[in-house]
Coordinates of C-alpha atoms and ligand atoms in Angstrom, one line a residue:
Chain A
M2 CA 122.4 113.8 172.5
A3 CA 121.6 110.5 171.4
Y4 CA 124.0 107.6 170.8
K5 CA 125.0 106.5 167.3
I6 CA 126.8 103.4 165.9
V7 CA 130.1 103.7 164.0
A8 CA 129.0 101.6 161.1
S9 CA 132.6 100.8 160.0
Q10 CA 133.2 99.0 163.3
C11 CA 129.9 97.3 163.8
T12 CA 130.1 93.5 163.6
N13 CA 126.4 93.1 163.1
C14 CA 126.2 90.9 166.2
T15 CA 122.6 92.1 167.0
A16 CA 123.3 92.3 170.7
C17 CA 122.4 95.9 171.2
E18 CA 119.2 95.7 169.3
A19 CA 117.5 93.4 171.8
L20 CA 118.7 95.4 174.8
C21 CA 117.6 98.9 173.9
P22 CA 114.7 99.8 176.2
N23 CA 113.3 102.2 173.5
L24 CA 113.6 99.9 170.5
A25 CA 115.7 102.7 169.0
I26 CA 118.1 100.2 167.3
S27 CA 117.5 98.4 164.0
E28 CA 119.3 96.8 161.2
A29 CA 119.9 98.8 158.1
K30 CA 122.0 98.1 155.0
G31 CA 124.5 95.7 156.5
T32 CA 124.9 97.5 159.8
F33 CA 122.9 98.6 162.8
V34 CA 121.6 102.1 163.4
I35 CA 120.2 104.1 166.3
D36 CA 117.2 106.3 165.7
P37 CA 118.2 109.6 167.5
A38 CA 114.5 110.5 168.0
L39 CA 114.0 107.4 170.1
C40 CA 117.3 107.1 172.0
T41 CA 117.1 108.4 175.5
E42 CA 120.7 107.5 176.4
C43 CA 119.0 104.9 178.6
I44 CA 118.2 107.6 181.0
G45 CA 115.3 106.6 183.2
H46 CA 115.9 102.9 182.3
F47 CA 119.4 101.9 183.2
E48 CA 122.5 103.3 184.8
T49 CA 124.6 102.8 181.7
P50 CA 123.6 102.9 178.0
Q51 CA 122.9 99.3 177.2
C52 CA 124.3 99.4 173.7
V53 CA 127.6 100.7 174.9
A54 CA 127.8 98.0 177.7
I55 CA 127.1 95.0 175.4
C56 CA 129.0 96.1 172.2
P57 CA 132.0 93.8 171.6
V58 CA 133.9 96.5 169.8
D59 CA 135.0 99.4 172.0
D60 CA 134.0 102.9 170.8
T61 CA 131.4 101.7 168.4
C62 CA 128.3 102.9 170.2
V63 CA 129.2 106.6 170.9
L64 CA 127.5 109.9 171.7
D65 CA 126.4 111.6 168.6
A66 CA 127.8 115.2 168.9
S67 CA 125.4 116.4 166.2
Q68 CA 122.5 115.8 168.5
P69 CA 121.5 117.7 171.7
R70 CA 121.8 115.8 175.0
Y71 CA 118.7 114.0 175.9
Q72 CA 116.6 115.9 178.5
A73 CA 114.5 113.8 180.8
A74 CA 110.9 115.1 180.7
Chain B
M2 CA 131.2 81.8 171.6
T3 CA 131.7 79.7 174.1
D4 CA 131.4 76.9 172.8
T5 CA 130.6 74.3 173.6
L6 CA 130.5 72.6 170.9
F7 CA 133.4 71.9 170.6
T8 CA 130.4 71.5 172.5
Q9 CA 128.8 68.3 174.7
A10 CA 126.4 63.4 181.5
M11 CA 126.1 60.5 181.6
D12 CA 126.1 57.6 183.6
H13 CA 127.1 54.2 183.0
G14 CA 125.1 51.1 183.6
T15 CA 122.3 53.0 185.1
G16 CA 120.0 55.8 184.1
P17 CA 120.1 59.6 184.3
D18 CA 118.3 59.3 187.6
D19 CA 121.2 57.7 189.3
L20 CA 123.4 60.3 187.8
A21 CA 121.3 63.0 189.5
A22 CA 121.4 61.0 192.7
D23 CA 125.1 61.1 193.3
G24 CA 126.4 63.3 190.6
V25 CA 129.5 61.2 190.1
V26 CA 130.0 59.2 187.1
D27 CA 132.6 56.8 186.2
I28 CA 133.4 58.4 183.0
S29 CA 136.1 56.1 181.9
D30 CA 133.8 53.2 181.9
V31 CA 131.2 55.1 179.9
M32 CA 133.7 56.2 177.3
Q33 CA 135.3 52.8 177.1
K34 CA 131.9 51.5 176.2
M35 CA 131.2 54.2 173.8
A36 CA 134.4 53.7 172.0
E37 CA 134.4 49.9 172.2
H38 CA 130.9 48.8 172.4
K39 CA 131.9 45.5 171.0
G40 CA 134.3 44.7 173.8
C41 CA 137.9 45.4 174.7
G42 CA 139.7 47.3 172.0
T43 CA 141.8 50.2 172.0
E44 CA 142.6 51.3 175.4
G45 CA 145.5 53.6 175.2
G46 CA 148.6 54.5 177.1
S47 CA 147.3 56.2 180.1
G48 CA 145.6 53.2 181.6
K49 CA 142.1 53.0 182.9
A50 CA 141.5 50.1 180.7
S51 CA 138.3 48.5 181.3
C52 CA 139.4 45.4 179.4
G53 CA 138.3 42.5 181.3
S54 CA 135.9 44.6 183.3
S55 CA 133.0 43.4 181.2
A56 CA 132.7 46.7 179.4
G57 CA 130.1 46.4 176.8
P58 CA 126.8 47.8 175.9
A59 CA 125.3 45.1 178.1
D60 CA 125.9 47.0 181.2
M61 CA 125.2 50.4 179.8
A62 CA 121.6 51.6 180.0
P63 CA 120.2 51.3 176.5
E64 CA 118.8 54.8 176.5
I65 CA 122.3 56.2 177.3
W66 CA 124.0 54.1 174.7
E67 CA 121.4 55.3 172.2
K68 CA 122.2 58.9 173.1
V69 CA 125.9 58.6 172.3
K70 CA 126.6 55.8 169.9
N71 CA 125.9 57.7 166.7
H72 CA 127.2 60.9 168.1
P73 CA 130.0 62.3 166.1
C74 CA 131.1 64.4 169.1
Y75 CA 131.2 61.5 171.6
S76 CA 132.1 58.2 170.1
E77 CA 135.5 57.7 168.8
E78 CA 134.1 55.4 166.2
A79 CA 131.0 57.3 165.3
H80 CA 132.9 60.4 164.4
H81 CA 134.2 58.6 161.3
H82 CA 130.7 57.9 160.0
Y83 CA 128.4 60.5 161.2
A84 CA 128.3 64.2 160.9
R85 CA 127.1 67.2 162.7
M86 CA 126.2 70.6 161.5
H87 CA 126.1 74.0 163.1
V88 CA 123.9 76.9 162.2
A89 CA 124.7 80.5 163.2
V90 CA 121.5 82.0 164.3
A91 CA 122.7 83.6 167.5
P92 CA 125.5 86.1 167.0
A93 CA 125.1 88.2 170.1
C94 CA 127.3 87.5 173.1
N95 CA 127.1 88.4 176.8
I96 CA 130.8 88.2 177.7
Q97 CA 134.1 88.9 176.1
C98 CA 136.9 86.4 175.9
N99 CA 140.5 87.4 175.2
Y100 CA 140.8 84.7 172.5
C101 CA 137.8 85.9 170.6
N102 CA 137.5 88.6 168.0
R103 CA 133.9 88.8 167.3
K104 CA 134.4 90.4 164.0
Y105 CA 134.9 86.7 163.1
D106 CA 133.4 83.5 164.4
C107 CA 133.6 82.3 167.9
A108 CA 137.2 81.2 168.5
N109 CA 136.0 78.3 170.5
E110 CA 134.1 76.8 167.8
S111 CA 135.6 77.8 164.6
R112 CA 138.6 78.8 162.7
P113 CA 139.0 82.4 163.5
G114 CA 138.7 84.6 160.5
V115 CA 135.9 82.7 158.8
V116 CA 132.7 84.5 159.0
S117 CA 129.6 82.4 158.9
E118 CA 126.4 83.5 157.5
R119 CA 123.8 84.7 160.0
L120 CA 120.5 82.9 159.5
T121 CA 117.0 83.5 160.7
P122 CA 115.5 80.5 162.5
E123 CA 113.3 79.8 159.5
Q124 CA 116.3 79.8 157.1
A125 CA 118.3 77.7 159.6
S126 CA 115.7 75.0 159.9
K127 CA 115.2 74.8 156.2
K128 CA 119.0 74.5 155.7
V129 CA 119.2 71.7 158.3
L130 CA 116.4 69.7 156.7
A131 CA 117.9 70.2 153.2
V132 CA 121.3 69.0 154.4
A133 CA 119.9 66.1 156.4
S134 CA 117.9 64.9 153.4
T135 CA 121.0 65.0 151.2
I136 CA 123.5 63.8 153.7
P137 CA 122.1 60.9 155.7
Q138 CA 125.2 61.0 158.0
M139 CA 124.0 64.3 159.4
T140 CA 122.6 63.4 162.8
V141 CA 123.5 66.3 165.0
L142 CA 122.5 69.9 164.9
G143 CA 124.3 72.4 167.0
I144 CA 123.8 76.0 167.7
A145 CA 127.1 77.5 168.7
G146 CA 129.2 80.5 167.8
P147 CA 129.6 83.1 166.7
G148 CA 127.8 84.4 169.8
D149 CA 126.2 82.7 172.7
P150 CA 123.0 80.7 171.9
L151 CA 121.6 81.6 175.4
A152 CA 122.3 85.3 174.9
N153 CA 119.9 84.9 172.0
P154 CA 117.3 82.6 173.5
A155 CA 114.4 83.5 171.3
K156 CA 116.3 82.6 168.1
T157 CA 117.9 79.6 169.5
F158 CA 114.7 77.9 170.8
E159 CA 112.7 78.9 167.8
T160 CA 115.2 77.1 165.6
F161 CA 115.1 74.0 167.8
R162 CA 111.3 74.0 167.7
L163 CA 111.1 74.2 163.9
I164 CA 113.6 71.4 163.4
S165 CA 112.2 69.1 166.1
E166 CA 108.7 69.3 164.5
V167 CA 109.9 68.0 161.1
A168 CA 112.9 65.9 162.1
P169 CA 112.6 64.5 165.5
D170 CA 115.5 62.1 164.8
I171 CA 118.0 64.9 164.7
K172 CA 119.9 65.4 167.9
L173 CA 120.0 69.0 169.1
C174 CA 122.9 70.5 171.0
L175 CA 124.2 73.8 172.0
S176 CA 127.3 75.4 173.3
T177 CA 127.4 78.2 175.8
N178 CA 129.8 80.2 177.9
G179 CA 127.4 79.4 180.8
L180 CA 126.6 82.9 182.0
A181 CA 122.9 82.6 181.1
L182 CA 122.6 78.9 181.4
P183 CA 120.8 78.6 184.8
D184 CA 118.0 80.7 183.4
W185 CA 117.4 78.4 180.4
V186 CA 117.9 74.9 181.7
D187 CA 114.2 74.2 181.8
E188 CA 113.7 75.4 178.3
I189 CA 116.6 73.2 177.2
A190 CA 114.9 70.2 178.8
K191 CA 111.7 71.1 177.1
Y192 CA 113.2 70.9 173.6
K193 CA 114.9 67.6 174.6
V194 CA 118.3 69.1 173.8
D195 CA 120.6 66.1 173.7
H196 CA 123.6 67.7 175.1
V197 CA 125.0 71.1 176.2
T198 CA 128.6 72.1 175.9
I199 CA 129.9 74.7 178.4
T200 CA 133.2 76.4 177.8
I201 CA 134.9 76.5 181.2
N202 CA 138.4 77.9 181.3
M203 CA 138.8 78.4 185.0
V204 CA 137.1 77.9 188.4
D205 CA 139.2 80.6 190.1
P206 CA 138.3 84.2 189.4
E207 CA 141.9 85.3 190.0
I208 CA 142.8 83.3 186.8
G209 CA 139.5 84.2 185.1
Q210 CA 140.2 87.9 185.1
H211 CA 143.1 87.3 182.8
I212 CA 140.9 85.4 180.3
Y213 CA 137.6 87.5 180.4
P214 CA 137.9 91.3 180.3
W215 CA 134.2 91.7 181.0
I216 CA 130.8 90.2 181.3
F217 CA 127.4 91.8 180.8
W218 CA 125.4 91.2 183.9
E219 CA 122.2 92.7 185.2
N220 CA 122.3 95.5 182.6
K221 CA 125.8 96.5 183.5
R222 CA 129.3 95.7 182.2
L223 CA 131.4 94.2 185.0
Q224 CA 135.1 93.7 184.8
G225 CA 138.0 91.9 186.5
Y226 CA 137.7 89.6 189.5
E227 CA 134.0 90.4 190.1
A228 CA 133.1 89.5 186.5
A229 CA 135.0 86.3 186.6
K230 CA 133.5 85.3 189.9
I231 CA 130.0 85.6 188.7
L232 CA 130.8 83.7 185.5
T233 CA 132.3 80.8 187.3
E234 CA 129.4 80.6 189.8
R235 CA 126.9 80.6 187.0
Q236 CA 128.8 78.0 185.0
M237 CA 129.0 75.6 188.0
L238 CA 125.3 76.2 188.8
G239 CA 124.3 75.6 185.2
L240 CA 126.3 72.4 185.1
E241 CA 124.7 71.1 188.3
M242 CA 121.2 71.9 187.0
L243 CA 121.9 70.0 183.7
T244 CA 123.1 67.0 185.7
E245 CA 120.0 67.1 187.9
R246 CA 117.9 66.9 184.8
G247 CA 119.8 64.2 183.1
I248 CA 121.0 66.3 180.2
L249 CA 124.4 65.4 178.9
A250 CA 127.0 68.1 179.7
K251 CA 130.3 68.3 178.0
I252 CA 133.0 70.8 179.0
N253 CA 135.4 72.5 176.7
S254 CA 138.4 74.3 178.0
V255 CA 140.9 76.3 176.1
M256 CA 144.5 75.7 177.2
I257 CA 146.3 79.0 177.6
P258 CA 150.0 78.4 178.5
G259 CA 151.0 80.5 181.5
I260 CA 147.5 81.4 182.4
N261 CA 145.3 78.4 183.0
D262 CA 147.4 75.4 181.8
K263 CA 148.1 74.0 185.2
H264 CA 144.8 75.2 186.6
L265 CA 142.8 73.0 184.1
V266 CA 143.5 70.0 186.3
E267 CA 141.4 71.8 188.9
V268 CA 138.8 72.6 186.4
N269 CA 138.7 68.9 185.4
K270 CA 138.0 67.9 189.0
A271 CA 135.4 70.6 189.5
V272 CA 133.4 69.6 186.4
K273 CA 133.7 65.9 187.0
S274 CA 132.4 66.2 190.5
R275 CA 129.4 68.0 189.1
G276 CA 128.5 65.3 186.6
A277 CA 130.0 66.4 183.3
F278 CA 130.7 63.4 181.2
L279 CA 133.3 64.6 178.9
H280 CA 136.1 67.2 179.1
N281 CA 137.6 68.4 176.0
I282 CA 140.8 70.5 176.3
M283 CA 141.5 72.5 173.2
P284 CA 144.7 74.4 172.4
L285 CA 144.6 78.2 172.2
I286 CA 144.9 79.2 168.6
S287 CA 146.5 82.6 168.6
A288 CA 148.1 84.7 166.0
P289 CA 148.3 88.5 165.7
E290 CA 146.3 88.5 162.5
H291 CA 143.3 87.1 164.4
G292 CA 143.0 90.5 166.1
T293 CA 142.2 88.9 169.5
V294 CA 143.7 90.3 172.7
F295 CA 145.8 87.1 173.1
G296 CA 146.8 87.3 169.4
L297 CA 147.9 90.9 169.8
N298 CA 149.8 90.5 173.1
G299 CA 151.8 87.6 171.9
Q300 CA 150.2 85.0 174.1
R301 CA 151.2 81.6 172.6
G302 CA 149.2 78.5 172.2
P303 CA 150.5 75.1 173.6
T304 CA 152.6 72.7 171.6
A305 CA 151.3 69.3 170.7
Q306 CA 153.3 67.7 173.5
E307 CA 152.1 70.2 176.1
L308 CA 148.5 69.6 175.1
K309 CA 148.8 65.8 175.2
A310 CA 150.6 65.9 178.6
L311 CA 147.7 67.9 180.1
Q312 CA 145.1 65.7 178.4
D313 CA 146.9 62.6 179.8
E314 CA 147.0 64.1 183.3
C315 CA 143.3 64.8 183.3
E316 CA 142.4 61.5 181.7
G317 CA 143.3 59.7 185.0
D318 CA 140.2 61.5 186.3
M319 CA 137.9 61.6 183.4
N320 CA 137.6 60.8 179.8
M321 CA 139.0 63.4 177.5
M322 CA 137.7 64.0 174.1
R323 CA 140.5 64.1 171.6
H324 CA 138.8 63.9 168.3
C325 CA 137.4 67.4 168.6
R326 CA 138.6 69.8 166.0
Q327 CA 138.4 73.4 165.8
C328 CA 136.3 73.2 162.6
R329 CA 134.0 75.8 161.2
A330 CA 130.8 76.4 163.0
D331 CA 128.7 75.9 160.0
A332 CA 130.7 73.0 158.5
V333 CA 128.5 70.5 156.8
G334 CA 129.1 66.9 156.1
L335 CA 131.4 64.5 157.8
L336 CA 133.5 66.1 160.4
G337 CA 136.3 67.9 158.7
E338 CA 134.9 67.6 155.2
D339 CA 133.5 71.0 154.4
R340 CA 130.5 70.9 152.1
S341 CA 129.1 74.4 153.0
A342 CA 129.3 75.6 149.4
E343 CA 126.6 73.2 148.3
F344 CA 124.3 74.7 150.9
T345 CA 124.3 78.5 150.7
T346 CA 121.2 80.2 151.9
E347 CA 120.4 81.2 148.4
K348 CA 120.5 77.6 147.1
I349 CA 118.6 76.3 150.0
M350 CA 115.8 78.8 149.9
A351 CA 115.3 77.8 146.2
M352 CA 115.1 74.1 147.1
E353 CA 112.1 72.0 147.6
V354 CA 113.0 70.2 150.7
E355 CA 111.4 66.9 151.4
Y356 CA 112.7 65.2 154.6
D357 CA 113.8 61.7 153.7
A358 CA 113.3 59.9 157.0
E359 CA 113.3 56.4 155.4
G360 CA 116.5 56.9 153.4
R361 CA 118.2 58.2 156.4
K362 CA 117.3 55.2 158.5
A363 CA 118.5 52.8 155.8
Y364 CA 121.8 54.6 155.5
Q365 CA 122.4 54.6 159.3
Q366 CA 121.7 50.9 159.5
A367 CA 124.4 50.2 156.9
V368 CA 126.9 52.3 158.7
E369 CA 126.2 50.5 161.9
S370 CA 127.2 47.2 160.4
E371 CA 130.3 48.7 158.8
R372 CA 131.3 50.1 162.2
Q373 CA 130.9 46.8 163.9
A374 CA 133.0 45.1 161.3
K375 CA 135.7 47.6 162.0
V376 CA 135.7 47.1 165.7
A377 CA 135.9 43.3 165.2
A378 CA 138.9 43.8 162.8
K379 CA 140.7 45.9 165.4
A380 CA 140.1 43.4 168.2
S381 CA 141.6 40.7 166.2
E382 CA 145.0 42.5 166.2
L383 CA 145.4 42.9 169.9
D384 CA 147.2 39.6 170.5
G385 CA 150.9 39.8 170.7
L386 CA 151.1 43.4 171.8
E387 CA 152.6 42.6 175.2
K388 CA 156.0 42.8 173.6
A389 CA 155.6 46.6 173.5
G390 CA 156.3 46.9 177.2
D391 CA 156.5 50.6 178.0
I392 CA 156.9 51.7 174.4
A393 CA 154.3 54.2 173.4
L394 CA 154.5 56.0 170.0
L395 CA 152.4 58.1 167.7
V396 CA 151.5 57.6 164.1
A397 CA 149.8 59.9 161.7
V398 CA 147.1 58.7 159.3
A399 CA 145.8 60.3 156.1
T400 CA 142.1 59.6 155.9
K401 CA 138.9 60.9 154.4
G402 CA 136.8 59.2 157.1
H403 CA 135.1 55.8 157.6
G404 CA 138.0 54.7 159.7
I405 CA 140.0 53.7 156.6
I406 CA 143.4 54.8 155.3
N407 CA 142.1 56.4 152.1
E408 CA 143.8 59.7 151.5
H409 CA 146.8 60.6 149.4
F410 CA 149.6 62.1 151.4
G411 CA 149.7 65.3 149.2
H412 CA 145.9 65.8 149.4
A413 CA 145.6 65.4 153.2
K414 CA 144.2 68.5 154.9
E415 CA 144.8 67.0 158.2
F416 CA 146.2 63.9 159.8
Q417 CA 144.6 61.8 162.5
I418 CA 147.0 60.8 165.3
Y419 CA 146.9 57.4 167.0
E420 CA 148.9 56.4 170.0
L421 CA 150.2 52.8 169.8
T422 CA 150.9 51.0 173.1
A423 CA 150.8 47.5 174.5
K424 CA 147.1 48.1 175.0
G425 CA 146.3 48.8 171.4
A426 CA 145.7 51.8 169.2
K427 CA 144.1 54.9 170.5
F428 CA 142.9 58.0 168.7
V429 CA 144.5 61.0 170.4
G430 CA 143.9 64.0 168.1
H431 CA 144.1 65.7 164.7
R432 CA 146.7 67.8 163.1
R433 CA 145.6 70.2 160.5
V434 CA 147.9 71.0 157.7
D435 CA 145.5 72.5 155.1
L436 CA 146.9 76.0 155.4
Y437 CA 150.2 74.8 154.1
C438 CA 149.0 73.0 151.1
Q439 CA 147.4 75.9 149.4
G440 CA 148.7 78.3 146.9
G441 CA 151.7 80.6 147.2
Y442 CA 154.1 78.2 148.8
G443 CA 156.4 75.8 147.0
E444 CA 156.0 72.1 147.4
E445 CA 159.0 72.1 149.6
D446 CA 157.7 74.5 152.1
A447 CA 154.4 72.7 152.2
L448 CA 156.2 69.5 153.0
D449 CA 158.3 71.1 155.7
T450 CA 155.2 72.3 157.3
V451 CA 153.6 68.9 157.3
I452 CA 156.7 67.4 158.8
T453 CA 156.6 70.0 161.6
A454 CA 153.0 69.2 162.2
I455 CA 153.6 65.4 162.6
N456 CA 157.2 65.6 163.9
D457 CA 156.2 63.6 167.0
C458 CA 155.1 60.6 164.9
H459 CA 157.1 57.6 164.0
A460 CA 155.2 56.8 160.9
V461 CA 152.6 58.3 158.6
F462 CA 150.0 56.0 157.0
V463 CA 148.7 57.0 153.6
A464 CA 146.8 55.6 150.6
K465 CA 149.5 56.8 148.3
I466 CA 152.6 59.0 148.3
G467 CA 155.1 60.3 145.8
G468 CA 158.8 59.5 145.7
C469 CA 160.1 62.9 146.8
P470 CA 158.0 63.4 149.9
K471 CA 158.7 59.8 150.8
A472 CA 162.5 60.4 150.8
D473 CA 162.1 63.7 152.8
L474 CA 159.9 62.0 155.4
Q475 CA 162.4 59.2 155.8
A476 CA 165.2 61.8 156.2
A477 CA 163.1 63.4 158.9
G478 CA 162.8 60.1 160.6
I479 CA 159.1 59.5 159.9
E480 CA 158.4 56.3 158.1
P481 CA 155.9 56.7 155.2
V482 CA 153.7 53.6 155.1
D483 CA 151.5 53.0 152.0
Q484 CA 151.0 49.2 152.0
Y485 CA 147.8 49.4 154.0
A486 CA 145.9 51.6 151.5
H487 CA 142.1 51.3 151.9
E488 CA 142.4 49.1 155.0
F489 CA 141.1 49.8 158.5
I490 CA 143.2 52.3 160.4
E491 CA 143.6 50.7 163.8
Q492 CA 144.0 47.2 162.5
S493 CA 146.7 48.3 160.1
A494 CA 148.5 50.5 162.6
L495 CA 148.6 47.5 165.0
V496 CA 150.0 45.2 162.3
W497 CA 152.7 47.8 161.6
F498 CA 153.4 48.2 165.3
K499 CA 153.9 44.5 165.8
D500 CA 156.3 44.5 162.9
Y501 CA 158.1 47.5 164.4
L502 CA 158.4 45.6 167.7
A503 CA 159.7 42.5 166.0
K504 CA 162.4 44.6 164.4
I505 CA 163.4 46.0 167.8
E506 CA 163.6 42.4 169.1
S507 CA 165.8 41.2 166.3
G508 CA 168.1 44.2 166.8
E509 CA 167.4 45.6 163.3
I510 CA 166.3 49.0 164.7
V511 CA 166.5 50.8 168.1
H512 CA 163.4 52.5 169.4
Q513 CA 163.8 56.2 169.8
Q514 CA 161.6 58.9 171.2
R515 CA 160.5 61.6 168.8
G516 CA 160.4 65.4 169.4
D517 CA 157.5 67.7 169.7
A518 CA 155.2 69.0 167.0
A519 CA 153.6 72.4 166.3
I520 CA 149.9 73.1 166.4
R521 CA 148.8 74.9 163.3
Q522 CA 148.3 78.6 164.1
G523 CA 147.7 80.9 161.1
A524 CA 144.1 79.9 160.4
L525 CA 143.2 83.2 158.9
L526 CA 145.5 82.8 156.0
S527 CA 144.0 79.6 154.9
Q528 CA 141.2 81.5 153.4
A529 CA 143.6 83.3 151.1
G530 CA 143.8 80.5 148.5
Ligands
SF4_20 S1 121.8 104.5 174.7 FE1 120.1 103.2 175.4 S2 118.3 104.1 174.5 FE2 120.0 104.9 173.3 S3 120.3 103.4 171.6 FE3 121.6 102.7 173.3 S4 120.4 101.2 174.3 FE4 118.9 102.5 173.1
SF4_21 S1 126.4 95.6 169.7 FE1 127.9 96.8 168.6 S2 128.7 95.4 167.0 FE2 126.8 94.4 167.8 S3 125.3 95.2 166.4 FE3 125.3 96.6 168.1 S4 126.7 98.2 167.4 FE4 127.0 96.5 166.0
SF4_22 S1 133.4 86.3 173.4 FE1 131.4 85.2 173.3 S2 131.4 84.6 171.1 FE2 133.6 85.0 171.7 S3 134.5 83.1 172.4 FE3 133.8 84.2 174.2 S4 131.7 83.4 174.6 FE4 132.2 82.8 172.4

């Protein structure tokens, strides 16, 4: 599954946007959102999901249970 | 962010090249010249006077004096007349500090709880030019919190580029936590950034791990000792690289009682030996409502006396900057005087901005003459102070700026604190009281709070004061002084001090020490009014 951002906790700090290797994160209506079609959970790029590692608010970038886990090709 | 602003090497008598050569600077001489470029003036209690040591702009390299004389962050005189401005273009951060809740602004730079507007580099540069054209005092532009400017390098350097193209006379500065600094020193040099402030709270990772829960390093989140070790190594390397290139480096430290308070003396030595020219120790501002780790776990900030004792201890080694305030990152106008409302993004984007370089120059020349008059006035009052012996006392001053006693007691949002000793009057800090003067509380409570904030002072100088507060102040042992309304601060304080000393001599009064004072904590609430 892809990651998602809990909008109510996001501080709009922009940090995750610049770090995503897949450009999956963008600003939308006062918060930041992850495009599940683009998010690869950072697999193949980094050991840890970059958005999770940089986010200043714990449990804000979380796995989206409504999406299947990402399968590396 | 790490500010740095509250962010800001220098050498005295010689040029930046010499600085690079030995890395050691006699800071006290430099600052003495900065503060007293017309000669011996206010050297304060803790010694290091360069009176008599031919301190004067004559033996300071002109290019260095130029760098600092109009600098509201450096010169104790200039900060009355000039202003800086900060723009928030860089909200991302690459570390976490226990005194920061990034839902709000950087705790280092701002009042926690006040969210600044995030601007694009284009908006930011337009805002800066609009403000600079309206307020000729605006001579310094800083990029600081919330966030770390060097964790957002593209936005930071684009903003600098846009501003330096139109207004090369505006000094650029930035504040950083230092983690990314070594990677960007050459870029900083390219944009002629005037000074860099690094927030350094420790040089020992054992201590650092209690201040920084994590850092983001090489695409991973690191914690504990390992994280703090990398951070301190990067901060020291970054500082050394700035010094090598002759870029002024100021250090900010947050004093956290029980965690790094004693250790900051070590930090002071470490940064001095690497060429930092100023060290600014700020009190931790901590309250549960800020939502920071320290706020929530009950970590207290220092009292005014604890802060001053540490600053005095470090001053023997290096000049301390005491006129630094934890003001808002995007405050506009003279330091402390918040004119942000006039310059909202909406209003700015609708403005036709024409950069008024000529008008700014004329204003700044007028200020320069005023400032020199003030220094001369102060120097004239130094005779006869020997009587003070070991007596050192503090006085509070209500002022709106320009180095003049020109604020009504009841309207003062803050008081400037001066230390009076046999060596003269020395500015040692600010006490904010604005929180207490706004809505909700009765007059009485407000007055109590002001008294608590300046309880370590013997007198308070004001332009005007009502009968009731006058009586209450007297009852609290603080003498309200209003006969020097609209006169120069230092000069008036010294006249009063000599009078005080004469009364002791005649036996009319007995000199007594005053107690401690509280540093204002509940910044968040001040927005409620
Ligand atoms: S997990 Fe990685 S790929 Fe997915 S949004 Fe976060 S940074 Fe991008
Ligand atoms: S890093 Fe976290 S707080 Fe910052 S924009 Fe991304 S989701 Fe929001
Ligand atoms: S966490 Fe970042 S933004 Fe906050 S004070 Fe520390 S360096 Fe500044």
